[in-house]
Amino acid sequence: MKNIKYIIGLFLTLAFFASCEEDSNKFGDIIAPSNVQIADPLIEGQDMNDPELLYGDGSGFVTFTATANNVISYNFNFGDGSSEIAPSGIVKHRFTKVGINNFTVIVSAIGTGGVASTTSINVEVYSSFSDAEAENILSGGVIGEGKKWYWAANLPLHIGMGTANDDYGNGEFAYESWWNSIQPWDAEKGCMYDDEFVFTKTADGITFEQTSGPAFIPGTYAGFIGVDGDTCHDETVATTMFGVKNVSLFPSGSKAALEGSYKELPYRQTSFEIQNGGFMGWYVGSSTYDIISIDENYMRVRIEEDPATGVGAAWYQLFTSTKPVQGASEFTNLVWSDDFETAGAPDDTKWTYDLGAGGWGNGEAQTYTDSADNVIVANGVLKITAKKETDGSYTSARLKTQGLYDFTYGRVDISAKLPSAAGTWPALWMLGANFDAVGWPKCGEIDIMEQTGGDKDNTLGTFHWWDTASSSNAMYGETAAVANASTEFHVYSLEWTQESIQVFVDNVKVVEMANNADLPFYDKDFFMILNVAMGGSLGGTIDPAFTEDAMEIEYIEVYQ
């Protein structure tokens, strides 16, 4: 006796129509399909002579074949929350509920005018795949509560594109080999950043619902469906966007997951499919996602664009479980600070000095000292004073954390008020901790803030390094207007990650540069420097009437 038991019931939908002769000429006869049948389902790996394979090999795949007379297409409802249109009447479906389960599959044969005849069959099939950890992280793990995911819009590379299957020699089919340059808060993609996706664990599995936001449709797919591309559309275009949908998890079958790697890390080799055409904000005619990596805070996935477009593209997407806020930092753990509340000399457990004269490579005029006349903590601020001495020379101070504190990646916030005198050159900056070994600029330099001696209404954010390709010094920077920089405190900030380096003034971005392994800013420690120079390449001409001026710093904080 067969272990696959099926019951076929045929239900004819009878429709009665009254129409004029003109209508019948226009639409033709409306005929309900008849003789709807489903062949015995083919369960992948089934062997009736092997007790362990009576319900299949555990993959959950079943092939169904339906036939009928006067039929245009077939709609299969698989009884597990998913359905599929199959004009040929042949469809292969994976059942993912773990264990041996019985499903009632309903097939509707659709004829002219949409009239349908229906039959059903029961199938008993075994699915062995389970990734409980991914399932619990994705959904929060508590039945009924749900977990929300959002675009990681505050991070670079939250969306990227590569080839779906082509390999040019470096495994390009598994990472963003075609387009990988998007930065945080991309203006074009801003319309999708309010999207909200909820995965909920239920007694029977996981459900998905997009509860907020539109769908972004890239140009590669938009042209295929005849709408404007590289912009957002509502549910009148992306008709399957909203509604609660079931989610199934199963072993990855893509070339990327099985043969490739992402930044030298293997894929998780677990995929999930959002049933009934569901998708996570990026509409490309597909609902199956390879999980590249997932933890409580971030999920990186890969989805292949509908192959019918002919583009052969795969999209890479990064989501986070904490909704990003533009202008807010991802770095929240304070790891080092100085609030300059103890009067006297700066804390010698945090600060040391560069001392002496010699131009410092820029033709500067000052001699650096550790004298209280040039550097002191008083009234809750660190005061670095540049002075003209009685002999006409200039003195100042340059503090640094070299040998006491250096770090890799994070956010630095420095609240400072700058000197106003012409010829003063204040700077809040960083050098690579390998400075003594490799020198400048090979060690790398990050200028969080510099102000020239001749322009006190603007500050600079700049990066310096040695470009090996051209064997020359390289730099990249931008200028920001800062009102009242010499009379009010402003916060000068650095956000530094493996992907990018950004400088801000009062949380407004000044400059950003992509980071990579060819730069000295990648996975290398840096230390901080605070100083006021006189004259030189950026200080310029010193006011002949200059006597003294100072930079005051309220606090410095480092977050990671």
Coordinates of C-alpha atoms in Angstrom, one line a residue:
M1 CA 0.0 0.0 0.0
K2 CA 1.3 3.4 -0.9
N3 CA 2.4 5.7 2.0
I4 CA 1.4 8.7 0.0
K5 CA -2.3 8.9 0.5
Y6 CA -4.3 11.2 -1.6
I7 CA -7.9 12.1 -2.0
I8 CA -9.1 13.8 -5.1
G9 CA -12.2 15.8 -5.1
L10 CA -13.5 17.6 -8.2
F11 CA -15.5 20.8 -7.8
L12 CA -16.8 22.5 -10.9
T13 CA -17.5 26.1 -10.6
L14 CA -20.7 26.7 -12.6
A15 CA -21.2 30.2 -13.9
F16 CA -24.2 31.6 -15.5
F17 CA -23.9 34.5 -17.9
A18 CA -26.4 36.6 -19.6
S19 CA -25.0 38.9 -22.3
C20 CA -25.8 40.4 -25.6
E21 CA -24.5 39.1 -28.9
E22 CA -22.0 41.9 -29.1
D23 CA -20.4 40.7 -25.8
S24 CA -20.1 37.1 -26.9
N25 CA -18.5 38.2 -30.1
K26 CA -16.0 40.2 -28.1
F27 CA -15.0 37.6 -25.5
G28 CA -15.9 34.3 -27.0
D29 CA -17.5 31.4 -25.2
I30 CA -16.7 31.1 -21.5
I31 CA -16.0 27.5 -20.8
A32 CA -15.2 26.0 -17.4
P33 CA -12.2 23.5 -17.4
S34 CA -13.2 19.9 -17.1
N35 CA -11.6 16.6 -16.2
V36 CA -9.2 18.2 -13.7
Q37 CA -6.7 15.6 -12.5
I38 CA -3.5 15.5 -10.5
A39 CA -1.0 12.8 -11.0
D40 CA 0.6 11.0 -8.1
P41 CA 3.0 13.5 -6.5
L42 CA 6.7 12.8 -7.0
I43 CA 8.5 13.2 -3.7
E44 CA 12.2 13.7 -4.1
G45 CA 14.3 10.9 -2.8
Q46 CA 11.3 8.6 -2.0
D47 CA 12.0 4.9 -1.9
M48 CA 9.1 2.7 -0.8
N49 CA 11.5 -0.1 -0.1
D50 CA 13.6 1.9 2.4
P51 CA 11.8 2.7 5.7
E52 CA 13.9 5.9 6.1
L53 CA 12.9 7.2 2.7
L54 CA 9.2 6.5 2.7
Y55 CA 8.4 10.2 2.8
G56 CA 11.4 11.4 0.8
D57 CA 15.0 12.3 1.5
G58 CA 14.3 15.2 3.8
S59 CA 14.7 17.9 1.2
G60 CA 10.9 18.5 1.2
F61 CA 10.7 18.8 -2.6
V62 CA 7.6 17.5 -4.3
T63 CA 6.7 17.8 -8.0
F64 CA 3.0 18.1 -8.9
T65 CA 1.5 17.6 -12.4
A66 CA -2.1 18.7 -13.1
T67 CA -4.1 18.3 -16.3
A68 CA -7.5 19.5 -17.5
N69 CA -9.5 20.2 -20.6
N70 CA -10.2 23.8 -21.7
V71 CA -7.6 25.2 -19.3
I72 CA -5.4 28.3 -19.6
S73 CA -3.4 28.1 -16.4
Y74 CA -3.3 26.4 -13.0
N75 CA -3.1 27.9 -9.5
F76 CA -1.5 25.6 -6.9
N77 CA -2.2 26.3 -3.2
F78 CA 0.2 24.0 -1.3
G79 CA -1.5 24.1 2.1
D80 CA 1.6 25.5 3.8
G81 CA 0.7 29.2 3.3
S82 CA 2.2 29.5 -0.2
S83 CA 0.9 29.3 -3.7
E84 CA 2.1 29.4 -7.2
I85 CA 0.8 30.0 -10.8
A86 CA 1.9 27.3 -13.2
P87 CA 0.6 27.6 -16.8
S88 CA 2.1 24.3 -17.7
G89 CA 0.4 22.5 -14.8
I90 CA 3.8 21.2 -13.6
V91 CA 5.4 22.7 -10.5
K92 CA 8.1 21.7 -8.0
H93 CA 7.6 22.9 -4.4
R94 CA 9.6 22.6 -1.3
F95 CA 7.8 21.9 2.0
T96 CA 9.9 23.2 4.8
K97 CA 8.0 22.4 8.0
V98 CA 10.3 20.1 9.9
G99 CA 9.2 16.5 10.3
I100 CA 6.7 14.3 8.5
N101 CA 3.7 16.4 7.7
N102 CA 0.5 16.0 5.7
F103 CA -0.6 18.9 3.4
T104 CA -3.7 19.3 1.3
V105 CA -2.8 20.8 -2.0
I106 CA -5.6 22.5 -3.9
V107 CA -5.3 23.0 -7.7
S108 CA -7.5 25.4 -9.5
A109 CA -7.6 25.0 -13.3
I110 CA -8.5 28.4 -14.8
G111 CA -10.3 28.7 -18.0
T112 CA -11.6 31.6 -20.2
G113 CA -13.2 34.5 -18.3
G114 CA -11.5 33.4 -15.1
V115 CA -13.9 30.5 -14.4
A116 CA -12.1 27.7 -12.6
S117 CA -12.5 24.1 -11.7
T118 CA -10.8 22.8 -8.6
T119 CA -9.5 19.5 -7.3
S120 CA -7.3 18.6 -4.3
I121 CA -4.8 16.0 -3.2
N122 CA -3.1 15.1 0.1
V123 CA 0.6 14.6 0.3
E124 CA 2.7 13.4 3.2
V125 CA 6.3 14.5 3.0
Y126 CA 9.4 14.7 5.2
S127 CA 11.6 17.8 5.7
S128 CA 14.7 17.5 7.8
F129 CA 16.3 20.9 7.5
S130 CA 16.5 23.1 10.5
D131 CA 18.4 26.3 11.4
A132 CA 16.8 27.1 14.8
E133 CA 19.4 29.8 15.6
A134 CA 18.7 31.7 12.4
E135 CA 15.0 31.3 12.9
N136 CA 15.1 32.7 16.4
I137 CA 17.4 35.6 15.6
L138 CA 15.2 36.5 12.6
S139 CA 12.0 36.5 14.5
G140 CA 13.1 37.3 18.1
G141 CA 12.4 33.7 19.2
V142 CA 9.3 34.5 21.3
I143 CA 6.0 33.3 19.9
G144 CA 3.7 36.1 19.0
E145 CA 6.0 39.1 19.8
G146 CA 7.8 39.7 16.5
K147 CA 11.2 41.4 15.7
K148 CA 11.6 44.5 13.5
W149 CA 14.3 44.9 10.9
Y150 CA 15.2 48.1 9.1
W151 CA 17.6 49.2 6.3
A152 CA 21.1 49.8 7.9
A153 CA 21.0 53.2 6.2
N154 CA 23.7 54.6 8.5
L155 CA 26.3 52.2 7.2
P156 CA 28.1 52.1 3.8
L157 CA 27.2 49.2 1.5
H158 CA 23.7 48.6 2.9
I159 CA 22.8 47.8 -0.7
G160 CA 25.1 46.6 -3.5
M161 CA 24.9 44.6 -6.8
G162 CA 26.9 41.9 -8.4
T163 CA 26.6 39.2 -11.0
A164 CA 24.3 36.3 -10.1
N165 CA 26.5 33.5 -11.6
D166 CA 29.4 34.8 -13.6
D167 CA 32.9 34.4 -12.3
Y168 CA 35.8 36.5 -13.6
G169 CA 38.3 34.7 -11.5
N170 CA 37.7 36.1 -8.1
G171 CA 34.4 34.6 -7.1
E172 CA 32.5 37.7 -8.2
F173 CA 29.2 35.9 -8.1
A174 CA 29.2 36.0 -4.3
Y175 CA 29.8 39.7 -3.5
E176 CA 29.0 43.2 -4.8
S177 CA 31.4 43.0 -7.7
W178 CA 29.4 45.4 -10.0
W179 CA 28.4 48.2 -7.6
N180 CA 29.7 48.7 -4.1
S181 CA 30.0 52.4 -3.5
I182 CA 26.8 53.4 -1.7
Q183 CA 27.4 55.5 1.4
P184 CA 25.3 56.1 4.5
W185 CA 22.0 58.0 3.9
D186 CA 22.1 57.9 0.2
A187 CA 19.8 60.7 -1.1
E188 CA 18.3 58.6 -3.9
K189 CA 17.5 55.7 -1.6
G190 CA 16.1 58.0 1.1
C191 CA 12.5 57.2 0.2
M192 CA 12.9 53.6 1.5
Y193 CA 14.7 54.3 4.8
D194 CA 11.4 54.3 6.7
D195 CA 10.7 50.7 5.7
E196 CA 9.9 48.4 8.6
F197 CA 9.9 44.6 8.3
V198 CA 8.5 42.4 11.0
F199 CA 9.3 38.7 11.4
T200 CA 7.1 36.9 13.9
K201 CA 7.5 33.4 15.3
T202 CA 4.3 31.4 15.5
A203 CA 3.4 27.9 16.6
D204 CA 3.6 26.8 13.0
G205 CA 6.7 28.7 11.8
I206 CA 7.5 32.3 10.9
T207 CA 5.4 35.1 9.3
F208 CA 6.6 38.3 7.6
E209 CA 4.9 41.7 7.2
Q210 CA 6.1 45.0 5.9
T211 CA 4.3 47.4 8.1
S212 CA 5.8 50.7 6.9
G213 CA 7.3 52.3 3.8
P214 CA 7.2 51.9 0.0
A215 CA 9.2 49.6 -2.3
F216 CA 12.3 50.8 -4.1
I217 CA 12.6 49.5 -7.7
P218 CA 16.0 49.7 -9.2
G219 CA 16.4 50.6 -12.9
T220 CA 17.5 47.1 -13.9
Y221 CA 14.1 45.7 -12.9
A222 CA 11.9 48.8 -13.4
G223 CA 12.4 48.8 -17.2
F224 CA 11.4 45.1 -17.3
I225 CA 8.0 45.9 -15.7
G226 CA 7.5 49.3 -17.4
V227 CA 7.8 51.8 -14.5
D228 CA 10.2 54.5 -13.5
G229 CA 13.4 53.1 -12.0
D230 CA 15.7 54.0 -9.2
T231 CA 12.8 55.4 -7.1
C232 CA 10.1 54.2 -4.7
H233 CA 6.7 53.0 -5.7
D234 CA 3.6 52.1 -3.6
E235 CA 1.5 49.0 -3.6
T236 CA -0.3 49.9 -6.8
V237 CA 3.0 48.9 -8.5
A238 CA 4.5 46.5 -6.0
T239 CA 1.2 44.7 -5.4
T240 CA 2.6 42.0 -3.1
M241 CA 4.2 44.4 -0.7
F242 CA 1.8 44.4 2.2
G243 CA 0.0 41.7 4.1
V244 CA 1.0 38.9 6.5
K245 CA 2.9 36.2 4.7
N246 CA 4.5 32.9 5.7
V247 CA 8.2 32.4 5.7
S248 CA 10.1 29.2 5.0
L249 CA 13.7 28.4 5.8
F250 CA 15.6 25.8 3.8
P251 CA 19.2 25.0 2.7
S252 CA 20.7 27.4 0.2
G253 CA 21.0 26.2 -3.3
S254 CA 22.7 29.2 -5.0
K255 CA 26.1 29.1 -6.5
A256 CA 27.1 32.0 -4.2
A257 CA 26.1 30.2 -1.0
L258 CA 27.6 26.8 -2.0
E259 CA 30.8 27.9 -3.8
G260 CA 31.5 31.5 -2.9
S261 CA 32.4 33.6 0.1
Y262 CA 31.7 37.2 1.2
K263 CA 34.8 39.1 2.2
E264 CA 36.6 35.8 2.7
L265 CA 33.8 34.5 5.0
P266 CA 31.6 31.6 4.0
Y267 CA 27.8 32.0 3.6
R268 CA 25.6 30.6 6.3
Q269 CA 24.0 28.3 3.7
T270 CA 20.5 29.0 5.0
S271 CA 17.9 30.7 2.8
F272 CA 14.5 32.0 3.5
E273 CA 11.6 32.6 1.2
I274 CA 8.7 35.1 1.8
Q275 CA 5.6 33.5 0.4
N276 CA 3.1 35.0 -1.9
G277 CA 5.5 37.4 -3.5
G278 CA 6.8 39.1 -0.3
F279 CA 10.1 41.0 -0.3
M280 CA 12.1 43.2 2.0
G281 CA 11.8 46.7 0.4
W282 CA 13.8 46.1 -2.7
Y283 CA 11.5 44.9 -5.5
V284 CA 13.2 42.8 -8.1
G285 CA 10.7 40.0 -8.8
S286 CA 12.0 37.5 -6.3
S287 CA 11.3 36.4 -2.7
T288 CA 14.2 34.1 -1.9
Y289 CA 17.1 35.3 0.2
D290 CA 20.4 33.7 1.0
I291 CA 21.5 34.6 4.5
I292 CA 25.1 35.6 4.3
S293 CA 25.4 36.4 8.0
I294 CA 23.0 37.1 10.8
D295 CA 23.3 38.1 14.5
E296 CA 21.0 39.9 17.0
N297 CA 21.9 43.3 15.4
Y298 CA 22.6 42.8 11.7
M299 CA 21.5 40.6 8.9
R300 CA 23.2 40.6 5.4
V301 CA 21.4 38.8 2.7
R302 CA 21.6 38.2 -1.1
I303 CA 18.7 38.1 -3.5
E304 CA 18.9 37.3 -7.2
E305 CA 16.9 39.5 -9.6
D306 CA 14.2 37.8 -11.6
P307 CA 16.3 36.0 -14.3
A308 CA 13.7 36.9 -16.9
T309 CA 15.1 40.4 -17.0
G310 CA 18.2 39.0 -18.6
V311 CA 20.5 41.2 -16.4
G312 CA 21.8 38.3 -14.4
A313 CA 22.1 40.4 -11.3
A314 CA 22.2 39.7 -7.5
W315 CA 21.5 42.3 -4.9
Y316 CA 23.2 42.4 -1.5
Q317 CA 21.4 44.1 1.4
L318 CA 22.2 44.9 5.0
F319 CA 19.5 45.2 7.7
T320 CA 19.6 46.2 11.3
S321 CA 17.3 45.5 14.2
T322 CA 17.7 49.0 15.6
K323 CA 16.2 51.8 13.4
P324 CA 19.0 54.2 12.4
V325 CA 18.5 57.9 13.0
Q326 CA 20.3 60.2 10.6
G327 CA 22.9 62.2 12.4
A328 CA 23.0 59.7 15.3
S329 CA 26.2 57.6 15.8
E330 CA 26.4 53.8 15.9
F331 CA 29.1 54.2 18.5
T332 CA 27.6 54.4 21.9
N333 CA 30.1 52.8 24.3
L334 CA 32.4 55.5 25.9
V335 CA 35.9 54.0 26.1
W336 CA 38.1 57.0 26.8
S337 CA 37.5 60.6 27.7
D338 CA 39.0 63.7 29.3
D339 CA 36.6 66.4 30.6
F340 CA 39.4 68.6 32.0
E341 CA 37.8 69.1 35.4
T342 CA 41.1 68.8 37.4
A343 CA 42.9 72.2 37.4
G344 CA 46.6 72.3 36.8
A345 CA 48.8 70.5 34.2
P346 CA 47.0 68.0 31.9
D347 CA 46.5 64.5 33.2
D348 CA 49.9 62.8 32.6
T349 CA 48.3 59.4 32.4
K350 CA 46.5 60.6 29.3
W351 CA 48.7 63.3 27.7
T352 CA 52.4 63.7 26.8
Y353 CA 54.1 66.4 24.7
D354 CA 56.0 67.2 21.5
L355 CA 58.7 69.7 22.5
G356 CA 61.0 72.0 20.7
A357 CA 61.3 74.1 17.5
G358 CA 62.4 73.3 13.9
G359 CA 59.4 74.2 11.8
W360 CA 57.7 70.7 12.2
G361 CA 57.9 70.1 8.5
N362 CA 55.6 73.0 7.6
G363 CA 57.8 76.1 8.2
E364 CA 56.1 76.9 11.5
A365 CA 57.4 79.6 13.7
Q366 CA 56.7 78.4 17.2
T367 CA 58.6 76.4 19.8
Y368 CA 56.5 73.9 21.7
T369 CA 56.8 73.7 25.5
D370 CA 55.0 72.1 28.4
S371 CA 55.0 75.4 30.4
A372 CA 51.8 76.4 32.2
D373 CA 52.1 79.6 30.2
N374 CA 51.3 77.6 27.1
V375 CA 49.1 74.7 28.4
I376 CA 47.0 74.5 31.5
V377 CA 43.6 73.1 32.7
A378 CA 41.5 75.8 34.4
N379 CA 37.8 76.5 34.8
G380 CA 36.8 73.2 33.2
V381 CA 38.7 73.6 30.0
L382 CA 42.1 72.7 28.5
K383 CA 43.7 75.9 27.3
I384 CA 46.5 75.8 24.7
T385 CA 48.0 79.3 24.3
A386 CA 50.3 80.6 21.6
K387 CA 52.3 83.5 22.8
K388 CA 54.8 86.0 21.4
E389 CA 57.8 86.2 23.7
T390 CA 59.7 89.3 24.6
D391 CA 62.5 88.4 22.2
G392 CA 59.9 88.2 19.3
S393 CA 59.8 84.4 19.2
Y394 CA 56.6 82.4 19.5
T395 CA 55.8 79.5 21.9
S396 CA 52.8 77.2 22.1
A397 CA 52.0 73.6 23.1
R398 CA 51.3 70.3 21.3
L399 CA 49.7 67.5 23.4
K400 CA 49.4 63.9 22.3
T401 CA 48.3 60.5 23.5
Q402 CA 51.1 58.6 21.8
G403 CA 52.3 55.7 23.9
L404 CA 49.4 56.3 26.4
Y405 CA 46.3 55.7 24.3
D406 CA 45.7 54.7 20.7
F407 CA 42.8 52.9 19.1
T408 CA 41.3 51.6 15.9
Y409 CA 37.8 52.7 14.8
G410 CA 35.2 54.6 16.7
R411 CA 33.8 58.1 17.1
V412 CA 35.7 61.0 18.5
D413 CA 33.9 64.1 19.8
I414 CA 35.9 67.2 20.7
S415 CA 34.2 70.4 21.9
A416 CA 36.5 73.3 21.2
K417 CA 36.7 77.1 20.8
L418 CA 39.3 78.3 18.3
P419 CA 41.7 81.2 18.3
S420 CA 40.8 84.3 16.2
A421 CA 44.2 85.9 15.6
A422 CA 45.6 85.9 12.1
G423 CA 48.6 83.5 11.8
T424 CA 47.3 81.0 14.4
W425 CA 46.9 77.4 13.1
P426 CA 44.9 75.3 15.5
A427 CA 44.5 71.5 14.9
L428 CA 42.7 68.5 16.3
W429 CA 44.1 65.5 14.6
M430 CA 45.5 62.0 14.6
L431 CA 48.5 60.0 13.4
G432 CA 49.1 56.3 12.9
A433 CA 50.7 54.7 15.9
N434 CA 53.4 53.3 13.6
F435 CA 54.6 56.8 13.0
D436 CA 58.0 56.2 14.5
A437 CA 58.6 53.1 12.4
V438 CA 57.3 54.2 9.0
G439 CA 57.2 58.0 9.2
W440 CA 54.7 60.5 7.6
P441 CA 52.6 60.1 5.5
K442 CA 52.9 56.3 5.4
C443 CA 51.5 56.2 8.9
G444 CA 48.4 58.1 7.8
E445 CA 47.0 61.4 9.1
I446 CA 43.4 62.2 10.0
D447 CA 42.7 65.9 10.5
I448 CA 39.4 66.2 12.4
M449 CA 39.7 70.0 12.5
E450 CA 42.2 72.4 11.1
Q451 CA 41.8 76.2 10.8
T452 CA 44.0 78.3 8.6
G453 CA 45.6 81.5 9.9
G454 CA 43.9 83.6 7.3
D455 CA 40.3 82.3 7.3
K456 CA 38.6 82.1 10.7
D457 CA 35.1 81.4 9.3
N458 CA 35.9 77.9 8.0
T459 CA 37.5 74.7 9.1
L460 CA 39.0 71.8 7.3
G461 CA 38.6 68.1 7.5
T462 CA 41.4 66.2 5.7
F463 CA 43.0 62.8 5.3
H464 CA 46.7 62.3 4.3
W465 CA 48.4 59.1 3.2
W466 CA 51.1 57.7 0.9
D467 CA 49.8 56.5 -2.5
T468 CA 51.9 53.5 -3.4
A469 CA 50.5 53.4 -7.0
S470 CA 51.9 56.8 -7.8
S471 CA 54.7 56.8 -5.2
S472 CA 53.5 60.2 -3.9
N473 CA 51.7 61.9 -1.0
A474 CA 48.0 61.8 -1.3
M475 CA 45.3 63.8 0.5
Y476 CA 41.5 64.3 0.4
G477 CA 39.5 66.9 2.3
E478 CA 36.7 69.4 2.4
T479 CA 36.0 72.8 4.0
A480 CA 33.1 73.6 6.3
A481 CA 31.7 77.1 7.3
V482 CA 31.7 77.4 11.1
A483 CA 30.0 80.5 12.4
N484 CA 31.5 82.0 15.6
A485 CA 34.2 79.4 15.8
S486 CA 36.3 81.7 18.0
T487 CA 33.6 82.8 20.4
E488 CA 31.5 79.6 20.8
F489 CA 32.3 76.0 21.4
H490 CA 31.5 73.6 18.5
V491 CA 31.8 69.8 18.4
Y492 CA 34.3 68.5 15.9
S493 CA 33.8 64.8 15.3
L494 CA 35.3 61.8 13.6
E495 CA 33.4 58.6 12.7
W496 CA 35.9 55.9 11.6
T497 CA 35.0 52.4 10.5
Q498 CA 36.5 49.7 8.4
E499 CA 34.3 50.9 5.5
S500 CA 34.6 54.7 5.8
I501 CA 36.1 57.8 7.5
Q502 CA 33.8 60.8 8.1
V503 CA 34.4 64.2 9.7
F504 CA 31.6 66.3 11.2
V505 CA 31.1 69.7 12.7
D506 CA 28.1 69.8 15.0
N507 CA 26.9 66.6 13.5
V508 CA 26.9 68.0 10.0
K509 CA 29.1 66.0 7.6
V510 CA 32.2 67.8 6.3
V511 CA 33.9 65.1 4.4
E512 CA 33.8 61.3 3.9
M513 CA 36.2 58.9 2.3
A514 CA 35.8 55.2 1.7
N515 CA 38.3 53.1 3.7
N516 CA 40.0 50.0 2.4
A517 CA 42.9 47.7 3.0
D518 CA 45.2 49.7 0.8
L519 CA 45.0 52.7 3.1
P520 CA 46.8 53.2 6.5
F521 CA 43.4 53.9 8.1
Y522 CA 42.4 50.2 7.8
D523 CA 42.8 48.1 10.9
K524 CA 45.6 50.3 12.3
D525 CA 45.9 52.1 15.6
F526 CA 46.0 55.9 15.8
F527 CA 46.8 58.4 18.5
M528 CA 45.4 61.9 19.1
I529 CA 47.2 65.3 18.9
L530 CA 46.0 68.8 19.9
N531 CA 48.1 71.9 19.1
V532 CA 48.2 75.5 18.0
A533 CA 50.9 76.3 15.5
M534 CA 52.0 79.7 14.3
G535 CA 52.6 80.6 10.7
G536 CA 53.8 78.0 8.3
S537 CA 52.0 76.5 5.3
L538 CA 48.5 76.9 6.8
G539 CA 49.1 79.5 9.4
G540 CA 50.3 82.0 6.9
T541 CA 51.3 85.5 7.8
I542 CA 51.3 86.2 11.5
D543 CA 49.7 89.5 12.6
P544 CA 52.5 91.9 13.6
A545 CA 50.4 93.0 16.5
F546 CA 49.9 89.5 17.8
T547 CA 50.6 88.9 21.5
E548 CA 48.7 85.7 22.4
D549 CA 45.6 83.7 21.6
A550 CA 44.3 80.3 22.7
M551 CA 42.3 77.2 21.7
E552 CA 40.1 76.0 24.5
I553 CA 38.8 72.4 24.7
E554 CA 35.8 71.4 27.0
Y555 CA 36.0 67.7 26.5
I556 CA 37.2 64.8 24.3
E557 CA 35.3 61.6 24.1
V558 CA 36.0 58.4 22.3
Y559 CA 33.2 55.9 21.6
Q560 CA 33.3 52.5 20.1

